[in-house]
Amino acid sequence: MNIIFLGAPGAGKGTQAEIVSEKFAIPTVSTGNIIRAALKNGTEMGLKAKSYIDAGLLVPDDVVIGIIRERLAEDDCKNGFILDGFPRTIPQAEALEEMGVVIDKVVDIDVADEAIVARLSGRRVCKSCGSSYHIDYKKPAVDGVCDVCGGELIQRADDAPETVLNRLHVYHEQTEPLKSYYASKEKLVTVKGQEKVADTTALTLRALEEQA
Ligand code: AP5
């Protein structure tokens, strides 16, 4: 099954993608994670992307389309995959089609802007392995320490409140039109983001299973 998770920054795409990936035994491809890894490793692409990410803007289409083209050609994507954070613009969705990629379902996780700001201000990520936590909703066993690798938990630079507002603005302007794009292709299912992660997961799995 090839699945796209759509939704505003902080809607819970990454959290749900991780859970569904495990359940369906298919990989998650997150453009945000790939770009952050490139940034950490100081590659040319990472350096090019830095100014956009820091400002809460989208990285240019040609860069992310290139990332996806390479990643989806890898062996582990042959039996299905989850796209988390791609496509984010209509040209990115069109590029996916031009690559011959057939998408089975697009899950839009719908969360109000006010809740997004609270979620992102409380998110903490592991400096070493990138695992994601929340100070209220997904606490690590030991405060400030990653459950997976023992690394230090920090706040993502683009989770600063003013950058979050910018990311939301960019989302409404450039990414939200993808909802009608995929609705017109009868691929879109909407999941109302719930207060608890497990409740959102139950709705997500039901939406995917109904359509499978
Ligand atoms: P990216 O990393 O994709 O960021 P994003 O879309 O802004 O998404 P987030 O990772 O912030 O949120 P999420 O929806 O995954 O939420 P999460 O599950 O973590 O991209 C970063 C940047 O890279 C972009 O701004 C852009 O510059 C660039 N980029 C990436 N892809 C691109 C593309 N295709 N084109 C151009 N540029 C691109 O949840 C958030 C928090 O809430 C967590 O702490 C979590 O624990 C908590 N939470 C989750 N679910 C719940 C729940 N149900 N209840 C309570 N809390 C919850």
PDB file of C-alpha atoms and ligand atoms in Angstrom:
ATOM      1  CA  MET A   1       0.000   0.000   0.000  1.00  0.00           C
ATOM      2  CA  ASN A   2       1.307   3.470  -0.873  1.00  0.00           C
ATOM      3  CA  ILE A   3       0.065   6.071   1.591  1.00  0.00           C
ATOM      4  CA  ILE A   4       0.472   9.827   1.948  1.00  0.00           C
ATOM      5  CA  PHE A   5       0.021  11.589   5.295  1.00  0.00           C
ATOM      6  CA  LEU A   6      -1.139  15.157   4.794  1.00  0.00           C
ATOM      7  CA  GLY A   7      -1.738  17.770   7.465  1.00  0.00           C
ATOM      8  CA  ALA A   8      -0.469  20.970   9.014  1.00  0.00           C
ATOM      9  CA  PRO A   9       2.958  21.075  10.677  1.00  0.00           C
ATOM     10  CA  GLY A  10       2.548  19.310  14.005  1.00  0.00           C
ATOM     11  CA  ALA A  11      -0.758  17.650  13.088  1.00  0.00           C
ATOM     12  CA  GLY A  12       0.789  14.299  14.013  1.00  0.00           C
ATOM     13  CA  LYS A  13       1.835  13.005  10.571  1.00  0.00           C
ATOM     14  CA  GLY A  14       5.194  11.749  11.793  1.00  0.00           C
ATOM     15  CA  THR A  15       3.723  10.131  14.911  1.00  0.00           C
ATOM     16  CA  GLN A  16       1.015   8.296  12.950  1.00  0.00           C
ATOM     17  CA  ALA A  17       3.395   7.384  10.104  1.00  0.00           C
ATOM     18  CA  GLU A  18       5.740   5.701  12.580  1.00  0.00           C
ATOM     19  CA  ILE A  19       2.905   3.582  14.052  1.00  0.00           C
ATOM     20  CA  VAL A  20       1.381   2.616  10.681  1.00  0.00           C
ATOM     21  CA  SER A  21       4.840   1.840   9.292  1.00  0.00           C
ATOM     22  CA  GLU A  22       5.379  -0.720  12.025  1.00  0.00           C
ATOM     23  CA  LYS A  23       1.922  -2.238  11.703  1.00  0.00           C
ATOM     24  CA  PHE A  24       1.992  -2.558   7.901  1.00  0.00           C
ATOM     25  CA  ALA A  25       5.753  -3.321   7.759  1.00  0.00           C
ATOM     26  CA  ILE A  26       6.418  -0.649   5.156  1.00  0.00           C
ATOM     27  CA  PRO A  27       8.957   2.185   5.443  1.00  0.00           C
ATOM     28  CA  THR A  28       8.176   5.805   6.183  1.00  0.00           C
ATOM     29  CA  VAL A  29       9.783   8.325   3.884  1.00  0.00           C
ATOM     30  CA  SER A  30       9.898  11.716   5.607  1.00  0.00           C
ATOM     31  CA  THR A  31      11.357  14.571   3.569  1.00  0.00           C
ATOM     32  CA  GLY A  32      11.749  16.581   6.782  1.00  0.00           C
ATOM     33  CA  ASN A  33      13.867  13.815   8.369  1.00  0.00           C
ATOM     34  CA  ILE A  34      15.955  13.354   5.209  1.00  0.00           C
ATOM     35  CA  ILE A  35      16.646  17.091   4.993  1.00  0.00           C
ATOM     36  CA  ARG A  36      17.496  17.323   8.716  1.00  0.00           C
ATOM     37  CA  ALA A  37      19.926  14.390   8.363  1.00  0.00           C
ATOM     38  CA  ALA A  38      21.580  16.129   5.389  1.00  0.00           C
ATOM     39  CA  LEU A  39      21.834  19.301   7.441  1.00  0.00           C
ATOM     40  CA  LYS A  40      23.436  17.428  10.339  1.00  0.00           C
ATOM     41  CA  ASN A  41      25.940  15.802   7.974  1.00  0.00           C
ATOM     42  CA  GLY A  42      26.729  19.169   6.357  1.00  0.00           C
ATOM     43  CA  THR A  43      25.989  17.982   2.796  1.00  0.00           C
ATOM     44  CA  GLU A  44      25.513  20.497  -0.021  1.00  0.00           C
ATOM     45  CA  MET A  45      21.762  19.800  -0.099  1.00  0.00           C
ATOM     46  CA  GLY A  46      21.515  20.267   3.668  1.00  0.00           C
ATOM     47  CA  LEU A  47      23.289  23.607   3.533  1.00  0.00           C
ATOM     48  CA  LYS A  48      21.049  24.749   0.674  1.00  0.00           C
ATOM     49  CA  ALA A  49      17.930  23.772   2.647  1.00  0.00           C
ATOM     50  CA  LYS A  50      18.980  25.384   5.955  1.00  0.00           C
ATOM     51  CA  SER A  51      17.869  28.963   5.266  1.00  0.00           C
ATOM     52  CA  TYR A  52      14.414  27.776   4.132  1.00  0.00           C
ATOM     53  CA  ILE A  53      13.847  25.496   7.137  1.00  0.00           C
ATOM     54  CA  ASP A  54      15.068  28.120   9.606  1.00  0.00           C
ATOM     55  CA  ALA A  55      12.577  30.628   8.168  1.00  0.00           C
ATOM     56  CA  GLY A  56       9.708  28.111   8.182  1.00  0.00           C
ATOM     57  CA  LEU A  57       9.568  28.150   4.368  1.00  0.00           C
ATOM     58  CA  LEU A  58       9.372  25.225   1.964  1.00  0.00           C
ATOM     59  CA  VAL A  59      12.578  23.945   0.403  1.00  0.00           C
ATOM     60  CA  PRO A  60      12.415  24.406  -3.416  1.00  0.00           C
ATOM     61  CA  ASP A  61      10.411  21.764  -5.281  1.00  0.00           C
ATOM     62  CA  ASP A  62      13.322  20.548  -7.439  1.00  0.00           C
ATOM     63  CA  VAL A  63      15.369  19.670  -4.330  1.00  0.00           C
ATOM     64  CA  VAL A  64      12.652  17.637  -2.590  1.00  0.00           C
ATOM     65  CA  ILE A  65      11.454  15.993  -5.805  1.00  0.00           C
ATOM     66  CA  GLY A  66      15.040  14.802  -6.374  1.00  0.00           C
ATOM     67  CA  ILE A  67      15.175  13.420  -2.810  1.00  0.00           C
ATOM     68  CA  ILE A  68      11.927  11.473  -3.303  1.00  0.00           C
ATOM     69  CA  ARG A  69      12.881  10.148  -6.738  1.00  0.00           C
ATOM     70  CA  GLU A  70      16.070   8.628  -5.286  1.00  0.00           C
ATOM     71  CA  ARG A  71      14.484   7.327  -2.091  1.00  0.00           C
ATOM     72  CA  LEU A  72      11.478   5.619  -3.712  1.00  0.00           C
ATOM     73  CA  ALA A  73      13.821   3.780  -6.091  1.00  0.00           C
ATOM     74  CA  GLU A  74      15.354   1.934  -3.129  1.00  0.00           C
ATOM     75  CA  ASP A  75      14.488  -1.725  -2.593  1.00  0.00           C
ATOM     76  CA  ASP A  76      12.616  -1.344   0.700  1.00  0.00           C
ATOM     77  CA  CYS A  77       9.937   0.789  -1.006  1.00  0.00           C
ATOM     78  CA  LYS A  78       8.992  -1.930  -3.503  1.00  0.00           C
ATOM     79  CA  ASN A  79       6.160  -3.357  -1.356  1.00  0.00           C
ATOM     80  CA  GLY A  80       4.699  -0.040  -0.299  1.00  0.00           C
ATOM     81  CA  PHE A  81       5.640   3.073   1.643  1.00  0.00           C
ATOM     82  CA  ILE A  82       4.324   5.989   3.640  1.00  0.00           C
ATOM     83  CA  LEU A  83       5.092   9.524   2.544  1.00  0.00           C
ATOM     84  CA  ASP A  84       5.283  11.894   5.511  1.00  0.00           C
ATOM     85  CA  GLY A  85       5.606  15.551   4.490  1.00  0.00           C
ATOM     86  CA  PHE A  86       5.622  14.985   0.738  1.00  0.00           C
ATOM     87  CA  PRO A  87       4.009  16.208  -1.463  1.00  0.00           C
ATOM     88  CA  ARG A  88       3.555  19.682  -0.040  1.00  0.00           C
ATOM     89  CA  THR A  89       2.763  21.583  -3.228  1.00  0.00           C
ATOM     90  CA  ILE A  90       0.730  20.795  -6.344  1.00  0.00           C
ATOM     91  CA  PRO A  91       3.907  20.606  -8.519  1.00  0.00           C
ATOM     92  CA  GLN A  92       5.319  18.008  -6.068  1.00  0.00           C
ATOM     93  CA  ALA A  93       2.116  15.924  -6.391  1.00  0.00           C
ATOM     94  CA  GLU A  94       2.314  16.188 -10.176  1.00  0.00           C
ATOM     95  CA  ALA A  95       5.967  15.120 -10.113  1.00  0.00           C
ATOM     96  CA  LEU A  96       4.993  12.031  -8.124  1.00  0.00           C
ATOM     97  CA  GLU A  97       2.477  11.105 -10.799  1.00  0.00           C
ATOM     98  CA  GLU A  98       5.026  11.710 -13.532  1.00  0.00           C
ATOM     99  CA  MET A  99       7.326   9.238 -11.760  1.00  0.00           C
ATOM    100  CA  GLY A 100       4.570   6.645 -12.234  1.00  0.00           C
ATOM    101  CA  VAL A 101       3.905   6.344  -8.500  1.00  0.00           C
ATOM    102  CA  VAL A 102       0.371   5.130  -7.740  1.00  0.00           C
ATOM    103  CA  ILE A 103      -0.988   6.350  -4.405  1.00  0.00           C
ATOM    104  CA  ASP A 104      -3.681   4.235  -2.735  1.00  0.00           C
ATOM    105  CA  LYS A 105      -4.729   6.547   0.086  1.00  0.00           C
ATOM    106  CA  VAL A 106      -4.109  10.087   1.273  1.00  0.00           C
ATOM    107  CA  VAL A 107      -4.814  10.521   4.985  1.00  0.00           C
ATOM    108  CA  ASP A 108      -5.350  14.106   6.028  1.00  0.00           C
ATOM    109  CA  ILE A 109      -4.922  14.597   9.767  1.00  0.00           C
ATOM    110  CA  ASP A 110      -7.054  17.560  10.639  1.00  0.00           C
ATOM    111  CA  VAL A 111      -6.020  19.630  13.687  1.00  0.00           C
ATOM    112  CA  ALA A 112      -6.937  23.255  14.486  1.00  0.00           C
ATOM    113  CA  ASP A 113      -4.156  25.860  14.296  1.00  0.00           C
ATOM    114  CA  GLU A 114      -4.434  26.679  18.037  1.00  0.00           C
ATOM    115  CA  ALA A 115      -3.752  23.061  19.018  1.00  0.00           C
ATOM    116  CA  ILE A 116      -0.790  22.951  16.609  1.00  0.00           C
ATOM    117  CA  VAL A 117       0.986  25.778  18.404  1.00  0.00           C
ATOM    118  CA  ALA A 118       0.643  23.960  21.755  1.00  0.00           C
ATOM    119  CA  ARG A 119       1.815  20.665  20.304  1.00  0.00           C
ATOM    120  CA  LEU A 120       4.894  22.052  18.632  1.00  0.00           C
ATOM    121  CA  SER A 121       5.974  24.166  21.575  1.00  0.00           C
ATOM    122  CA  GLY A 122       5.977  20.974  23.694  1.00  0.00           C
ATOM    123  CA  ARG A 123       7.725  18.724  21.186  1.00  0.00           C
ATOM    124  CA  ARG A 124      11.236  17.535  22.006  1.00  0.00           C
ATOM    125  CA  VAL A 125      13.452  15.542  19.661  1.00  0.00           C
ATOM    126  CA  CYS A 126      16.543  13.450  20.242  1.00  0.00           C
ATOM    127  CA  LYS A 127      19.701  15.252  19.164  1.00  0.00           C
ATOM    128  CA  SER A 128      21.291  11.916  18.184  1.00  0.00           C
ATOM    129  CA  CYS A 129      18.618   9.702  16.583  1.00  0.00           C
ATOM    130  CA  GLY A 130      15.767  12.165  15.919  1.00  0.00           C
ATOM    131  CA  SER A 131      13.084  10.265  17.903  1.00  0.00           C
ATOM    132  CA  SER A 132      10.210  12.543  18.804  1.00  0.00           C
ATOM    133  CA  TYR A 133       8.588  13.175  22.214  1.00  0.00           C
ATOM    134  CA  HIS A 134       6.193  15.641  23.818  1.00  0.00           C
ATOM    135  CA  ILE A 135       6.441  17.153  27.288  1.00  0.00           C
ATOM    136  CA  ASP A 136       2.776  16.252  27.995  1.00  0.00           C
ATOM    137  CA  TYR A 137       1.569  13.731  25.398  1.00  0.00           C
ATOM    138  CA  LYS A 138       4.587  11.487  24.843  1.00  0.00           C
ATOM    139  CA  LYS A 139       6.993  11.692  27.734  1.00  0.00           C
ATOM    140  CA  PRO A 140      10.296   9.832  27.756  1.00  0.00           C
ATOM    141  CA  ALA A 141      10.909   7.441  30.657  1.00  0.00           C
ATOM    142  CA  VAL A 142      13.632   9.759  31.996  1.00  0.00           C
ATOM    143  CA  ASP A 143      13.193  13.523  31.609  1.00  0.00           C
ATOM    144  CA  GLY A 144      15.324  14.958  28.788  1.00  0.00           C
ATOM    145  CA  VAL A 145      16.736  11.561  27.763  1.00  0.00           C
ATOM    146  CA  CYS A 146      15.843   9.573  24.621  1.00  0.00           C
ATOM    147  CA  ASP A 147      14.224   6.161  25.324  1.00  0.00           C
ATOM    148  CA  VAL A 148      15.717   4.735  22.129  1.00  0.00           C
ATOM    149  CA  CYS A 149      19.382   5.734  22.301  1.00  0.00           C
ATOM    150  CA  GLY A 150      19.927   7.693  25.523  1.00  0.00           C
ATOM    151  CA  GLY A 151      20.631  10.903  23.569  1.00  0.00           C
ATOM    152  CA  GLU A 152      19.802  14.424  24.740  1.00  0.00           C
ATOM    153  CA  LEU A 153      16.293  15.746  23.987  1.00  0.00           C
ATOM    154  CA  ILE A 154      16.155  19.252  22.518  1.00  0.00           C
ATOM    155  CA  GLN A 155      13.630  21.590  20.898  1.00  0.00           C
ATOM    156  CA  ARG A 156      13.701  21.760  17.091  1.00  0.00           C
ATOM    157  CA  ALA A 157      14.837  25.236  15.939  1.00  0.00           C
ATOM    158  CA  ASP A 158      11.798  25.562  13.653  1.00  0.00           C
ATOM    159  CA  ASP A 159       9.450  24.858  16.600  1.00  0.00           C
ATOM    160  CA  ALA A 160      10.084  28.392  17.935  1.00  0.00           C
ATOM    161  CA  PRO A 161       6.634  30.082  18.150  1.00  0.00           C
ATOM    162  CA  GLU A 162       7.225  32.727  15.441  1.00  0.00           C
ATOM    163  CA  THR A 163       8.539  30.109  12.990  1.00  0.00           C
ATOM    164  CA  VAL A 164       5.561  27.851  13.744  1.00  0.00           C
ATOM    165  CA  LEU A 165       3.180  30.683  12.742  1.00  0.00           C
ATOM    166  CA  ASN A 166       5.067  31.073   9.487  1.00  0.00           C
ATOM    167  CA  ARG A 167       4.958  27.339   8.809  1.00  0.00           C
ATOM    168  CA  LEU A 168       1.195  27.385   9.375  1.00  0.00           C
ATOM    169  CA  HIS A 169       0.798  30.277   6.949  1.00  0.00           C
ATOM    170  CA  VAL A 170       2.844  28.425   4.313  1.00  0.00           C
ATOM    171  CA  TYR A 171       0.787  25.269   4.944  1.00  0.00           C
ATOM    172  CA  HIS A 172      -2.541  27.013   4.352  1.00  0.00           C
ATOM    173  CA  GLU A 173      -1.250  28.740   1.241  1.00  0.00           C
ATOM    174  CA  GLN A 174       0.741  26.000  -0.497  1.00  0.00           C
ATOM    175  CA  THR A 175      -0.115  22.587   0.997  1.00  0.00           C
ATOM    176  CA  GLU A 176      -3.811  22.744   1.874  1.00  0.00           C
ATOM    177  CA  PRO A 177      -4.837  22.884  -1.849  1.00  0.00           C
ATOM    178  CA  LEU A 178      -3.617  19.262  -2.023  1.00  0.00           C
ATOM    179  CA  LYS A 179      -6.751  18.231  -0.122  1.00  0.00           C
ATOM    180  CA  SER A 180      -9.029  19.107  -3.045  1.00  0.00           C
ATOM    181  CA  TYR A 181      -6.418  17.779  -5.485  1.00  0.00           C
ATOM    182  CA  TYR A 182      -6.603  14.302  -3.910  1.00  0.00           C
ATOM    183  CA  ALA A 183     -10.333  14.528  -3.080  1.00  0.00           C
ATOM    184  CA  SER A 184     -11.022  14.983  -6.795  1.00  0.00           C
ATOM    185  CA  LYS A 185      -9.091  11.746  -7.405  1.00  0.00           C
ATOM    186  CA  GLU A 186     -11.115  10.018  -4.649  1.00  0.00           C
ATOM    187  CA  LYS A 187      -8.001   9.249  -2.634  1.00  0.00           C
ATOM    188  CA  LEU A 188      -8.569  11.528   0.359  1.00  0.00           C
ATOM    189  CA  VAL A 189      -9.693  10.359   3.791  1.00  0.00           C
ATOM    190  CA  THR A 190      -9.900  12.824   6.657  1.00  0.00           C
ATOM    191  CA  VAL A 191      -9.026  11.859  10.216  1.00  0.00           C
ATOM    192  CA  LYS A 192      -9.885  14.301  12.989  1.00  0.00           C
ATOM    193  CA  GLY A 193      -6.797  14.592  15.185  1.00  0.00           C
ATOM    194  CA  GLN A 194      -7.709  13.630  18.756  1.00  0.00           C
ATOM    195  CA  GLU A 195      -6.403  14.735  22.124  1.00  0.00           C
ATOM    196  CA  LYS A 196      -4.658  11.371  22.645  1.00  0.00           C
ATOM    197  CA  VAL A 197      -2.273   9.842  20.106  1.00  0.00           C
ATOM    198  CA  ALA A 198      -3.870   6.370  20.504  1.00  0.00           C
ATOM    199  CA  ASP A 199      -7.318   7.757  19.649  1.00  0.00           C
ATOM    200  CA  THR A 200      -6.008   9.337  16.447  1.00  0.00           C
ATOM    201  CA  THR A 201      -4.278   6.062  15.597  1.00  0.00           C
ATOM    202  CA  ALA A 202      -7.527   4.110  15.977  1.00  0.00           C
ATOM    203  CA  LEU A 203      -9.255   6.461  13.521  1.00  0.00           C
ATOM    204  CA  THR A 204      -6.299   6.349  11.117  1.00  0.00           C
ATOM    205  CA  LEU A 205      -6.199   2.542  11.058  1.00  0.00           C
ATOM    206  CA  ARG A 206      -9.945   2.342  10.578  1.00  0.00           C
ATOM    207  CA  ALA A 207      -9.749   4.765   7.644  1.00  0.00           C
ATOM    208  CA  LEU A 208      -6.935   2.777   6.039  1.00  0.00           C
ATOM    209  CA  GLU A 209      -8.538  -0.618   6.608  1.00  0.00           C
ATOM    210  CA  GLU A 210     -11.944   0.475   5.300  1.00  0.00           C
ATOM    211  CA  GLN A 211     -10.356   1.568   2.074  1.00  0.00           C
ATOM    212  CA  ALA A 212      -7.838  -1.245   1.683  1.00  0.00           C
TER     213      ALA A 212
HETATM  214  P1  AP5 B   1       8.736  18.332   8.505  1.00  0.00           P
HETATM  215  O1  AP5 B   1       9.708  17.678   9.390  1.00  0.00           O
HETATM  216  O2  AP5 B   1       7.946  17.514   7.552  1.00  0.00           O
HETATM  217  O3  AP5 B   1       7.827  19.209   9.430  1.00  0.00           O
HETATM  218  P2  AP5 B   1       6.257  19.447   9.444  1.00  0.00           P
HETATM  219  O4  AP5 B   1       5.357  19.060   8.367  1.00  0.00           O
HETATM  220  O5  AP5 B   1       6.228  20.871   9.783  1.00  0.00           O
HETATM  221  O6  AP5 B   1       5.817  18.383  10.388  1.00  0.00           O
HETATM  222  P3  AP5 B   1       6.260  18.139  11.813  1.00  0.00           P
HETATM  223  O7  AP5 B   1       7.339  17.122  11.863  1.00  0.00           O
HETATM  224  O8  AP5 B   1       6.536  19.444  12.520  1.00  0.00           O
HETATM  225  O9  AP5 B   1       4.902  17.614  12.424  1.00  0.00           O
HETATM  226  P4  AP5 B   1       4.106  16.247  12.304  1.00  0.00           P
HETATM  227  O10 AP5 B   1       2.801  16.484  11.619  1.00  0.00           O
HETATM  228  O11 AP5 B   1       4.973  15.139  11.797  1.00  0.00           O
HETATM  229  O12 AP5 B   1       3.763  16.080  13.825  1.00  0.00           O
HETATM  230  P5  AP5 B   1       4.375  15.111  14.931  1.00  0.00           P
HETATM  231  O13 AP5 B   1       3.868  13.724  14.710  1.00  0.00           O
HETATM  232  O14 AP5 B   1       5.840  15.308  15.108  1.00  0.00           O
HETATM  233  O15 AP5 B   1       9.438  19.477   7.638  1.00  0.00           O
HETATM  234  C1  AP5 B   1      10.306  20.447   8.216  1.00  0.00           C
HETATM  235  C2  AP5 B   1      10.730  21.434   7.153  1.00  0.00           C
HETATM  236  O16 AP5 B   1      11.425  20.731   6.074  1.00  0.00           O
HETATM  237  C3  AP5 B   1       9.596  22.172   6.450  1.00  0.00           C
HETATM  238  O17 AP5 B   1       9.172  23.303   7.164  1.00  0.00           O
HETATM  239  C4  AP5 B   1      10.266  22.521   5.105  1.00  0.00           C
HETATM  240  O18 AP5 B   1      11.124  23.630   5.235  1.00  0.00           O
HETATM  241  C5  AP5 B   1      11.106  21.290   4.813  1.00  0.00           C
HETATM  242  N1  AP5 B   1      10.369  20.296   4.008  1.00  0.00           N
HETATM  243  C6  AP5 B   1      10.041  19.023   4.382  1.00  0.00           C
HETATM  244  N2  AP5 B   1       9.345  18.409   3.402  1.00  0.00           N
HETATM  245  C7  AP5 B   1       9.240  19.294   2.379  1.00  0.00           C
HETATM  246  C8  AP5 B   1       8.616  19.255   1.119  1.00  0.00           C
HETATM  247  N3  AP5 B   1       7.963  18.172   0.678  1.00  0.00           N
HETATM  248  N4  AP5 B   1       8.699  20.361   0.343  1.00  0.00           N
HETATM  249  C9  AP5 B   1       9.353  21.458   0.741  1.00  0.00           C
HETATM  250  N5  AP5 B   1       9.967  21.570   1.940  1.00  0.00           N
HETATM  251  C10 AP5 B   1       9.913  20.498   2.765  1.00  0.00           C
HETATM  252  O19 AP5 B   1       3.595  15.694  16.189  1.00  0.00           O
HETATM  253  C11 AP5 B   1       3.922  16.967  16.729  1.00  0.00           C
HETATM  254  C12 AP5 B   1       3.961  16.907  18.271  1.00  0.00           C
HETATM  255  O20 AP5 B   1       2.645  16.693  18.763  1.00  0.00           O
HETATM  256  C13 AP5 B   1       4.838  15.757  18.803  1.00  0.00           C
HETATM  257  O21 AP5 B   1       5.524  16.202  19.947  1.00  0.00           O
HETATM  258  C14 AP5 B   1       3.843  14.661  19.177  1.00  0.00           C
HETATM  259  O22 AP5 B   1       4.260  13.863  20.249  1.00  0.00           O
HETATM  260  C15 AP5 B   1       2.609  15.476  19.518  1.00  0.00           C
HETATM  261  N6  AP5 B   1       1.421  14.767  19.065  1.00  0.00           N
HETATM  262  C16 AP5 B   1       1.263  14.037  17.975  1.00  0.00           C
HETATM  263  N7  AP5 B   1       0.020  13.533  17.885  1.00  0.00           N
HETATM  264  C17 AP5 B   1      -0.615  13.986  18.976  1.00  0.00           C
HETATM  265  C18 AP5 B   1      -1.942  13.833  19.471  1.00  0.00           C
HETATM  266  N8  AP5 B   1      -2.885  13.110  18.868  1.00  0.00           N
HETATM  267  N9  AP5 B   1      -2.239  14.448  20.590  1.00  0.00           N
HETATM  268  C19 AP5 B   1      -1.321  15.190  21.224  1.00  0.00           C
HETATM  269  N10 AP5 B   1      -0.059  15.371  20.805  1.00  0.00           N
HETATM  270  C20 AP5 B   1       0.278  14.777  19.707  1.00  0.00           C
END
